[in-house]
Amino acid sequence: MEYNVLNHNNAFCTVTDADIENAVKSGEPLPRAIIQAMGRSHDDKYLEYMYPILYHDVNYMRQDAALGIINLNGRKGLEALKERERSIDASLYDEFPSEKAGLSVLRKVRRVFFVISGQKTGWI
């Protein structure tokens, strides 16, 4: 499949499944376009590559990873998102943009989706 995603320059580019596989096999740091494409692929096998990106130095990479994890498998990746949220100091809620607030909202939106869709869910 092909995915239209943003690269590190905020320009749209096309990434294929083959591009994702080649990037993973290369062992090099994954670029933004690959992270976004992984999230849109709906293939759980990419979750293990997304978790470390939650701790990346660049904010947009962390945001892309969090969204990708929710898209791939929100239930399976939920614990990693909670752990990342807990690792951020609560005083950072007041900063803009607040990564801690963003992660909190992602978890709540995911819970609302499951409630609306009629799927059983525990406290998230």
Short mmCIF file of N, CA, C and O in Angstrom, two decimals:
data_model
loop_
_atom_site.label_atom_id
_atom_site.label_comp_id
_atom_site.label_asym_id
_atom_site.label_seq_id
_atom_site.Cartn_x
_atom_site.Cartn_y
_atom_site.Cartn_z
N MET A 1 0.83 -1.18 0.00
CA MET A 1 0.00 0.00 0.00
C MET A 1 0.87 1.24 0.00
O MET A 1 2.04 1.19 0.35
N GLU A 2 0.26 2.34 -0.33
CA GLU A 2 0.94 3.63 -0.30
C GLU A 2 0.27 4.53 0.73
O GLU A 2 -0.95 4.51 0.87
N TYR A 3 1.09 5.32 1.42
CA TYR A 3 0.60 6.22 2.45
C TYR A 3 1.11 7.62 2.16
O TYR A 3 2.31 7.81 1.94
N ASN A 4 0.21 8.61 2.14
CA ASN A 4 0.61 10.00 1.98
C ASN A 4 0.80 10.58 3.37
O ASN A 4 -0.15 10.71 4.14
N VAL A 5 2.05 10.90 3.70
CA VAL A 5 2.42 11.33 5.04
C VAL A 5 3.31 12.56 4.97
O VAL A 5 3.79 12.93 3.90
N LEU A 6 3.55 13.16 6.13
CA LEU A 6 4.46 14.31 6.21
C LEU A 6 5.88 13.84 6.48
O LEU A 6 6.10 12.91 7.25
N ASN A 7 6.84 14.51 5.87
CA ASN A 7 8.23 14.23 6.19
C ASN A 7 8.74 15.25 7.21
O ASN A 7 7.96 16.05 7.73
N HIS A 8 10.04 15.25 7.48
CA HIS A 8 10.61 16.14 8.50
C HIS A 8 10.51 17.62 8.12
O HIS A 8 10.67 18.49 8.96
N ASN A 9 10.21 17.92 6.85
CA ASN A 9 10.05 19.31 6.41
C ASN A 9 8.58 19.72 6.34
O ASN A 9 8.26 20.76 5.77
N ASN A 10 7.68 18.89 6.87
CA ASN A 10 6.23 19.11 6.80
C ASN A 10 5.71 19.15 5.37
O ASN A 10 4.74 19.84 5.07
N ALA A 11 6.37 18.42 4.48
CA ALA A 11 5.93 18.30 3.09
C ALA A 11 5.36 16.90 2.90
O ALA A 11 5.88 15.93 3.47
N PHE A 12 4.30 16.79 2.13
CA PHE A 12 3.72 15.48 1.90
C PHE A 12 4.63 14.65 1.00
O PHE A 12 5.24 15.16 0.06
N CYS A 13 4.70 13.37 1.33
CA CYS A 13 5.45 12.43 0.51
C CYS A 13 4.72 11.09 0.55
O CYS A 13 3.82 10.89 1.37
N THR A 14 5.09 10.21 -0.33
CA THR A 14 4.45 8.89 -0.41
C THR A 14 5.41 7.84 0.10
O THR A 14 6.58 7.81 -0.30
N VAL A 15 4.91 7.00 1.00
CA VAL A 15 5.70 5.90 1.56
C VAL A 15 4.95 4.61 1.29
O VAL A 15 3.73 4.55 1.46
N THR A 16 5.66 3.59 0.85
CA THR A 16 5.05 2.29 0.57
C THR A 16 5.39 1.30 1.68
O THR A 16 6.28 1.55 2.50
N ASP A 17 4.71 0.17 1.67
CA ASP A 17 5.01 -0.89 2.63
C ASP A 17 6.46 -1.36 2.48
O ASP A 17 7.12 -1.66 3.46
N ALA A 18 6.94 -1.39 1.25
CA ALA A 18 8.34 -1.79 1.01
C ALA A 18 9.30 -0.78 1.63
O ALA A 18 10.34 -1.18 2.19
N ASP A 19 8.97 0.50 1.56
CA ASP A 19 9.81 1.53 2.19
C ASP A 19 9.88 1.32 3.70
O ASP A 19 10.95 1.46 4.31
N ILE A 20 8.74 0.98 4.30
CA ILE A 20 8.70 0.74 5.74
C ILE A 20 9.59 -0.45 6.10
O ILE A 20 10.41 -0.37 7.01
N GLU A 21 9.44 -1.53 5.37
CA GLU A 21 10.23 -2.74 5.64
C GLU A 21 11.72 -2.47 5.48
O GLU A 21 12.54 -2.91 6.29
N ASN A 22 12.10 -1.74 4.43
CA ASN A 22 13.51 -1.41 4.21
C ASN A 22 14.07 -0.55 5.33
O ASN A 22 15.21 -0.74 5.77
N ALA A 23 13.27 0.40 5.81
CA ALA A 23 13.72 1.28 6.90
C ALA A 23 13.91 0.48 8.19
O ALA A 23 14.89 0.70 8.92
N VAL A 24 13.02 -0.45 8.45
CA VAL A 24 13.12 -1.27 9.66
C VAL A 24 14.35 -2.16 9.58
O VAL A 24 15.12 -2.28 10.55
N LYS A 25 14.57 -2.78 8.42
CA LYS A 25 15.71 -3.69 8.25
C LYS A 25 17.05 -2.97 8.29
O LYS A 25 18.05 -3.56 8.67
N SER A 26 17.06 -1.69 7.92
CA SER A 26 18.32 -0.95 7.86
C SER A 26 18.92 -0.74 9.25
O SER A 26 20.13 -0.57 9.38
N GLY A 27 18.10 -0.71 10.27
CA GLY A 27 18.59 -0.49 11.63
C GLY A 27 18.93 0.95 11.94
O GLY A 27 19.37 1.27 13.05
N GLU A 28 18.73 1.84 11.00
CA GLU A 28 19.00 3.27 11.21
C GLU A 28 17.79 3.92 11.91
O GLU A 28 16.70 3.35 11.90
N PRO A 29 17.99 5.11 12.49
CA PRO A 29 16.84 5.80 13.10
C PRO A 29 15.74 6.01 12.06
O PRO A 29 16.01 6.36 10.91
N LEU A 30 14.51 5.78 12.49
CA LEU A 30 13.38 5.88 11.57
C LEU A 30 12.97 7.34 11.36
O LEU A 30 12.78 8.07 12.33
N PRO A 31 12.82 7.76 10.10
CA PRO A 31 12.39 9.13 9.84
C PRO A 31 10.89 9.31 10.09
O PRO A 31 10.13 8.35 10.20
N ARG A 32 10.49 10.55 10.16
CA ARG A 32 9.11 10.90 10.47
C ARG A 32 8.13 10.25 9.49
O ARG A 32 7.08 9.73 9.90
N ALA A 33 8.43 10.29 8.21
CA ALA A 33 7.51 9.74 7.21
C ALA A 33 7.27 8.25 7.44
O ALA A 33 6.14 7.76 7.30
N ILE A 34 8.30 7.53 7.84
CA ILE A 34 8.16 6.09 8.11
C ILE A 34 7.30 5.87 9.35
O ILE A 34 6.43 5.00 9.37
N ILE A 35 7.52 6.67 10.39
CA ILE A 35 6.73 6.55 11.62
C ILE A 35 5.26 6.78 11.32
O ILE A 35 4.39 6.02 11.76
N GLN A 36 4.95 7.82 10.56
CA GLN A 36 3.56 8.10 10.22
C GLN A 36 2.96 6.98 9.37
O GLN A 36 1.81 6.58 9.57
N ALA A 37 3.73 6.48 8.41
CA ALA A 37 3.23 5.39 7.55
C ALA A 37 2.98 4.12 8.36
O ALA A 37 2.00 3.41 8.13
N MET A 38 3.85 3.83 9.33
CA MET A 38 3.64 2.67 10.19
C MET A 38 2.30 2.78 10.92
O MET A 38 1.55 1.81 11.02
N GLY A 39 2.01 3.96 11.42
CA GLY A 39 0.76 4.18 12.14
C GLY A 39 -0.47 4.02 11.26
O GLY A 39 -1.51 3.58 11.72
N ARG A 40 -0.33 4.32 10.01
CA ARG A 40 -1.46 4.20 9.09
C ARG A 40 -1.59 2.80 8.49
O ARG A 40 -2.60 2.50 7.86
N SER A 41 -0.59 1.98 8.68
CA SER A 41 -0.60 0.64 8.08
C SER A 41 -1.55 -0.32 8.77
O SER A 41 -1.96 -1.32 8.20
N HIS A 42 -1.89 -0.04 10.03
CA HIS A 42 -2.74 -0.92 10.85
C HIS A 42 -2.14 -2.31 11.00
O HIS A 42 -2.86 -3.30 11.08
N ASP A 43 -0.81 -2.38 11.06
CA ASP A 43 -0.11 -3.65 11.24
C ASP A 43 0.60 -3.64 12.59
O ASP A 43 1.57 -2.91 12.79
N ASP A 44 0.11 -4.46 13.53
CA ASP A 44 0.63 -4.49 14.90
C ASP A 44 2.12 -4.77 14.99
O ASP A 44 2.74 -4.44 15.99
N LYS A 45 2.69 -5.37 13.98
CA LYS A 45 4.11 -5.74 14.08
C LYS A 45 5.02 -4.52 14.20
O LYS A 45 6.17 -4.64 14.61
N TYR A 46 4.50 -3.35 13.89
CA TYR A 46 5.32 -2.13 13.97
C TYR A 46 5.29 -1.47 15.35
O TYR A 46 6.04 -0.53 15.59
N LEU A 47 4.45 -1.96 16.24
CA LEU A 47 4.36 -1.36 17.58
C LEU A 47 5.72 -1.33 18.28
O LEU A 47 6.08 -0.33 18.89
N GLU A 48 6.48 -2.41 18.19
CA GLU A 48 7.76 -2.48 18.89
C GLU A 48 8.74 -1.41 18.41
O GLU A 48 9.62 -1.00 19.17
N TYR A 49 8.58 -0.93 17.19
CA TYR A 49 9.45 0.12 16.67
C TYR A 49 8.95 1.51 17.07
O TYR A 49 9.71 2.47 17.05
N MET A 50 7.69 1.60 17.42
CA MET A 50 7.10 2.89 17.76
C MET A 50 7.33 3.26 19.23
O MET A 50 7.45 4.43 19.56
N TYR A 51 7.37 2.26 20.11
CA TYR A 51 7.52 2.54 21.54
C TYR A 51 8.74 3.40 21.86
O TYR A 51 8.63 4.39 22.59
N PRO A 52 9.93 3.09 21.33
CA PRO A 52 11.09 3.94 21.67
C PRO A 52 10.96 5.37 21.16
O PRO A 52 11.53 6.30 21.75
N ILE A 53 10.19 5.58 20.11
CA ILE A 53 10.02 6.92 19.55
C ILE A 53 9.26 7.83 20.52
O ILE A 53 9.36 9.05 20.45
N LEU A 54 8.50 7.25 21.45
CA LEU A 54 7.81 8.06 22.46
C LEU A 54 8.80 8.87 23.30
O LEU A 54 8.40 9.83 23.96
N TYR A 55 10.07 8.48 23.30
CA TYR A 55 11.10 9.17 24.09
C TYR A 55 12.10 9.89 23.19
O TYR A 55 13.20 10.23 23.63
N HIS A 56 11.73 10.14 21.95
CA HIS A 56 12.60 10.82 20.99
C HIS A 56 12.87 12.25 21.44
O HIS A 56 12.09 12.83 22.20
N ASP A 57 13.95 12.84 20.97
CA ASP A 57 14.29 14.22 21.33
C ASP A 57 13.36 15.25 20.70
O ASP A 57 13.18 16.34 21.24
N VAL A 58 12.77 14.92 19.57
CA VAL A 58 11.96 15.87 18.82
C VAL A 58 10.47 15.65 19.12
O VAL A 58 9.97 14.53 19.02
N ASN A 59 9.78 16.73 19.48
CA ASN A 59 8.38 16.66 19.90
C ASN A 59 7.47 16.06 18.83
O ASN A 59 6.64 15.20 19.13
N TYR A 60 7.59 16.50 17.57
CA TYR A 60 6.67 15.99 16.55
C TYR A 60 6.87 14.50 16.32
O TYR A 60 5.92 13.79 15.97
N MET A 61 8.06 13.98 16.57
CA MET A 61 8.28 12.53 16.45
C MET A 61 7.53 11.79 17.56
O MET A 61 6.91 10.76 17.32
N ARG A 62 7.58 12.34 18.77
CA ARG A 62 6.85 11.73 19.89
C ARG A 62 5.35 11.75 19.64
O ARG A 62 4.65 10.77 19.90
N GLN A 63 4.84 12.87 19.12
CA GLN A 63 3.41 12.97 18.82
C GLN A 63 3.01 11.99 17.73
O GLN A 63 1.97 11.32 17.83
N ASP A 64 3.81 11.89 16.69
CA ASP A 64 3.52 10.96 15.60
C ASP A 64 3.52 9.52 16.11
O ASP A 64 2.68 8.70 15.71
N ALA A 65 4.45 9.20 17.00
CA ALA A 65 4.51 7.84 17.56
C ALA A 65 3.28 7.55 18.40
O ALA A 65 2.69 6.46 18.30
N ALA A 66 2.87 8.50 19.23
CA ALA A 66 1.69 8.29 20.08
C ALA A 66 0.44 8.07 19.23
O ALA A 66 -0.35 7.15 19.48
N LEU A 67 0.25 8.89 18.21
CA LEU A 67 -0.90 8.72 17.32
C LEU A 67 -0.82 7.39 16.57
O LEU A 67 -1.83 6.71 16.39
N GLY A 68 0.38 7.03 16.15
CA GLY A 68 0.57 5.77 15.44
C GLY A 68 0.25 4.57 16.31
O GLY A 68 -0.38 3.61 15.86
N ILE A 69 0.63 4.63 17.57
CA ILE A 69 0.35 3.54 18.50
C ILE A 69 -1.15 3.39 18.70
O ILE A 69 -1.69 2.29 18.70
N ILE A 70 -1.85 4.51 18.84
CA ILE A 70 -3.31 4.47 18.97
C ILE A 70 -3.93 3.87 17.71
O ILE A 70 -4.84 3.05 17.77
N ASN A 71 -3.44 4.27 16.54
CA ASN A 71 -3.99 3.76 15.28
C ASN A 71 -3.71 2.27 15.10
O ASN A 71 -4.55 1.54 14.59
N LEU A 72 -2.51 1.83 15.47
CA LEU A 72 -2.15 0.43 15.27
C LEU A 72 -2.93 -0.50 16.18
O LEU A 72 -3.53 -1.46 15.73
N ASN A 73 -2.88 -0.22 17.46
CA ASN A 73 -3.59 -1.06 18.42
C ASN A 73 -3.61 -0.32 19.75
O ASN A 73 -2.71 -0.50 20.58
N GLY A 74 -4.63 0.49 19.94
CA GLY A 74 -4.72 1.31 21.14
C GLY A 74 -4.74 0.52 22.43
O GLY A 74 -4.18 0.94 23.43
N ARG A 75 -5.37 -0.63 22.40
CA ARG A 75 -5.41 -1.46 23.61
C ARG A 75 -4.04 -2.02 23.94
O ARG A 75 -3.62 -1.99 25.09
N LYS A 76 -3.37 -2.54 22.95
CA LYS A 76 -2.06 -3.16 23.17
C LYS A 76 -1.01 -2.11 23.55
O LYS A 76 -0.15 -2.37 24.38
N GLY A 77 -1.09 -0.94 22.95
CA GLY A 77 -0.10 0.10 23.20
C GLY A 77 -0.42 1.04 24.33
O GLY A 77 0.36 1.93 24.66
N LEU A 78 -1.57 0.82 24.96
CA LEU A 78 -2.03 1.74 26.00
C LEU A 78 -1.06 1.85 27.16
O LEU A 78 -0.80 2.94 27.66
N GLU A 79 -0.51 0.73 27.59
CA GLU A 79 0.39 0.77 28.75
C GLU A 79 1.64 1.61 28.45
O GLU A 79 2.12 2.34 29.32
N ALA A 80 2.16 1.53 27.23
CA ALA A 80 3.32 2.34 26.86
C ALA A 80 2.98 3.82 26.88
O ALA A 80 3.79 4.65 27.31
N LEU A 81 1.78 4.17 26.44
CA LEU A 81 1.35 5.58 26.47
C LEU A 81 1.17 6.07 27.90
O LEU A 81 1.55 7.19 28.23
N LYS A 82 0.59 5.22 28.76
CA LYS A 82 0.44 5.58 30.17
C LYS A 82 1.80 5.78 30.82
O LYS A 82 2.00 6.73 31.59
N GLU A 83 2.73 4.88 30.53
CA GLU A 83 4.07 4.98 31.12
C GLU A 83 4.75 6.27 30.68
O GLU A 83 5.38 6.96 31.49
N ARG A 84 4.61 6.62 29.40
CA ARG A 84 5.20 7.86 28.90
C ARG A 84 4.56 9.06 29.59
O ARG A 84 5.25 9.99 30.00
N GLU A 85 3.25 9.04 29.74
CA GLU A 85 2.56 10.15 30.40
C GLU A 85 3.04 10.30 31.85
O GLU A 85 3.27 11.40 32.33
N ARG A 86 3.18 9.18 32.56
CA ARG A 86 3.65 9.23 33.95
C ARG A 86 5.08 9.74 34.06
O ARG A 86 5.47 10.31 35.08
N SER A 87 5.87 9.55 33.01
CA SER A 87 7.27 9.96 33.07
C SER A 87 7.44 11.47 32.89
O SER A 87 8.52 12.00 33.10
N ILE A 88 6.38 12.16 32.50
CA ILE A 88 6.45 13.61 32.28
C ILE A 88 5.97 14.31 33.54
O ILE A 88 4.91 14.00 34.08
N ASP A 89 6.74 15.28 33.99
CA ASP A 89 6.42 16.01 35.22
C ASP A 89 5.08 16.74 35.07
O ASP A 89 4.79 17.36 34.04
N ALA A 90 4.26 16.67 36.11
CA ALA A 90 2.92 17.29 36.09
C ALA A 90 2.98 18.80 35.90
O ALA A 90 2.03 19.40 35.39
N SER A 91 4.07 19.43 36.28
CA SER A 91 4.18 20.88 36.12
C SER A 91 4.20 21.29 34.65
O SER A 91 3.97 22.45 34.32
N LEU A 92 4.44 20.33 33.76
CA LEU A 92 4.50 20.64 32.34
C LEU A 92 3.11 20.75 31.69
O LEU A 92 3.01 21.04 30.51
N TYR A 93 2.05 20.55 32.48
CA TYR A 93 0.69 20.76 31.96
C TYR A 93 0.51 22.20 31.52
O TYR A 93 -0.28 22.50 30.63
N ASP A 94 1.21 23.12 32.17
CA ASP A 94 1.03 24.54 31.89
C ASP A 94 1.81 25.03 30.68
O ASP A 94 1.61 26.15 30.24
N GLU A 95 2.71 24.22 30.17
CA GLU A 95 3.49 24.63 28.99
C GLU A 95 2.67 24.44 27.72
O GLU A 95 1.74 23.65 27.68
N PHE A 96 3.04 25.17 26.69
CA PHE A 96 2.37 25.01 25.41
C PHE A 96 3.40 24.65 24.36
O PHE A 96 4.40 25.35 24.24
N PRO A 97 3.20 23.62 23.58
CA PRO A 97 2.16 22.60 23.74
C PRO A 97 2.53 21.63 24.85
O PRO A 97 3.71 21.33 25.05
N SER A 98 1.56 21.16 25.57
CA SER A 98 1.79 20.26 26.69
C SER A 98 1.69 18.81 26.21
O SER A 98 0.61 18.32 25.88
N GLU A 99 2.82 18.14 26.18
CA GLU A 99 2.84 16.74 25.76
C GLU A 99 2.05 15.87 26.73
O GLU A 99 1.34 14.95 26.33
N LYS A 100 2.16 16.17 28.03
CA LYS A 100 1.44 15.39 29.04
C LYS A 100 -0.06 15.52 28.82
O LYS A 100 -0.80 14.53 28.87
N ALA A 101 -0.54 16.72 28.58
CA ALA A 101 -1.97 16.92 28.33
C ALA A 101 -2.40 16.21 27.05
O ALA A 101 -3.47 15.61 26.99
N GLY A 102 -1.56 16.26 26.03
CA GLY A 102 -1.88 15.59 24.77
C GLY A 102 -2.03 14.09 24.93
O GLY A 102 -2.97 13.49 24.39
N LEU A 103 -1.13 13.47 25.68
CA LEU A 103 -1.23 12.03 25.92
C LEU A 103 -2.47 11.68 26.73
O LEU A 103 -3.13 10.68 26.48
N SER A 104 -2.78 12.53 27.69
CA SER A 104 -3.98 12.31 28.50
C SER A 104 -5.24 12.36 27.63
O SER A 104 -6.13 11.53 27.75
N VAL A 105 -5.30 13.32 26.74
CA VAL A 105 -6.44 13.46 25.85
C VAL A 105 -6.54 12.26 24.91
O VAL A 105 -7.63 11.74 24.68
N LEU A 106 -5.42 11.79 24.38
CA LEU A 106 -5.44 10.62 23.50
C LEU A 106 -6.07 9.42 24.18
O LEU A 106 -6.88 8.70 23.60
N ARG A 107 -5.70 9.19 25.42
CA ARG A 107 -6.25 8.04 26.16
C ARG A 107 -7.76 8.20 26.35
O ARG A 107 -8.51 7.26 26.20
N LYS A 108 -8.19 9.43 26.66
CA LYS A 108 -9.62 9.66 26.91
C LYS A 108 -10.43 9.54 25.62
O LYS A 108 -11.53 8.99 25.62
N VAL A 109 -9.89 10.04 24.52
CA VAL A 109 -10.58 9.93 23.24
C VAL A 109 -10.72 8.46 22.86
O VAL A 109 -11.76 8.03 22.37
N ARG A 110 -9.69 7.69 23.09
CA ARG A 110 -9.73 6.26 22.79
C ARG A 110 -10.82 5.57 23.61
O ARG A 110 -11.56 4.74 23.10
N ARG A 111 -10.96 5.94 24.86
CA ARG A 111 -11.99 5.35 25.72
C ARG A 111 -13.37 5.72 25.23
O ARG A 111 -14.27 4.87 25.16
N VAL A 112 -13.58 6.98 24.86
CA VAL A 112 -14.88 7.42 24.35
C VAL A 112 -15.23 6.64 23.07
O VAL A 112 -16.36 6.21 22.88
N PHE A 113 -14.26 6.42 22.20
CA PHE A 113 -14.49 5.67 20.97
C PHE A 113 -15.01 4.28 21.29
O PHE A 113 -15.97 3.81 20.69
N PHE A 114 -14.38 3.58 22.25
CA PHE A 114 -14.80 2.24 22.58
C PHE A 114 -16.20 2.23 23.21
O PHE A 114 -16.98 1.33 22.96
N VAL A 115 -16.52 3.23 24.02
CA VAL A 115 -17.84 3.30 24.64
C VAL A 115 -18.90 3.54 23.57
O VAL A 115 -19.94 2.88 23.53
N ILE A 116 -18.64 4.47 22.66
CA ILE A 116 -19.60 4.80 21.60
C ILE A 116 -19.79 3.61 20.66
O ILE A 116 -20.90 3.31 20.23
N SER A 117 -18.71 2.90 20.34
CA SER A 117 -18.80 1.79 19.40
C SER A 117 -19.39 0.54 20.04
O SER A 117 -19.58 -0.46 19.38
N GLY A 118 -19.65 0.58 21.36
CA GLY A 118 -20.27 -0.54 22.03
C GLY A 118 -19.31 -1.62 22.48
O GLY A 118 -19.73 -2.67 22.94
N GLN A 119 -18.01 -1.37 22.36
CA GLN A 119 -17.02 -2.35 22.80
C GLN A 119 -16.81 -2.21 24.29
O GLN A 119 -16.82 -1.11 24.83
N LYS A 120 -16.64 -3.33 24.96
CA LYS A 120 -16.40 -3.29 26.40
C LYS A 120 -15.01 -2.74 26.67
O LYS A 120 -14.07 -3.04 25.95
N THR A 121 -14.92 -1.93 27.68
CA THR A 121 -13.63 -1.37 28.05
C THR A 121 -13.60 -1.15 29.55
O THR A 121 -14.61 -0.88 30.17
N GLY A 122 -12.43 -1.30 30.12
CA GLY A 122 -12.24 -0.99 31.53
C GLY A 122 -11.77 0.43 31.65
O GLY A 122 -11.77 1.19 30.68
N TRP A 123 -11.36 0.81 32.84
CA TRP A 123 -10.82 2.16 33.01
C TRP A 123 -9.51 2.26 32.27
O TRP A 123 -8.65 1.42 32.40
N ILE A 124 -9.41 3.28 31.46
CA ILE A 124 -8.19 3.48 30.66
C ILE A 124 -7.41 4.62 31.26
O ILE A 124 -7.88 5.60 31.62
#
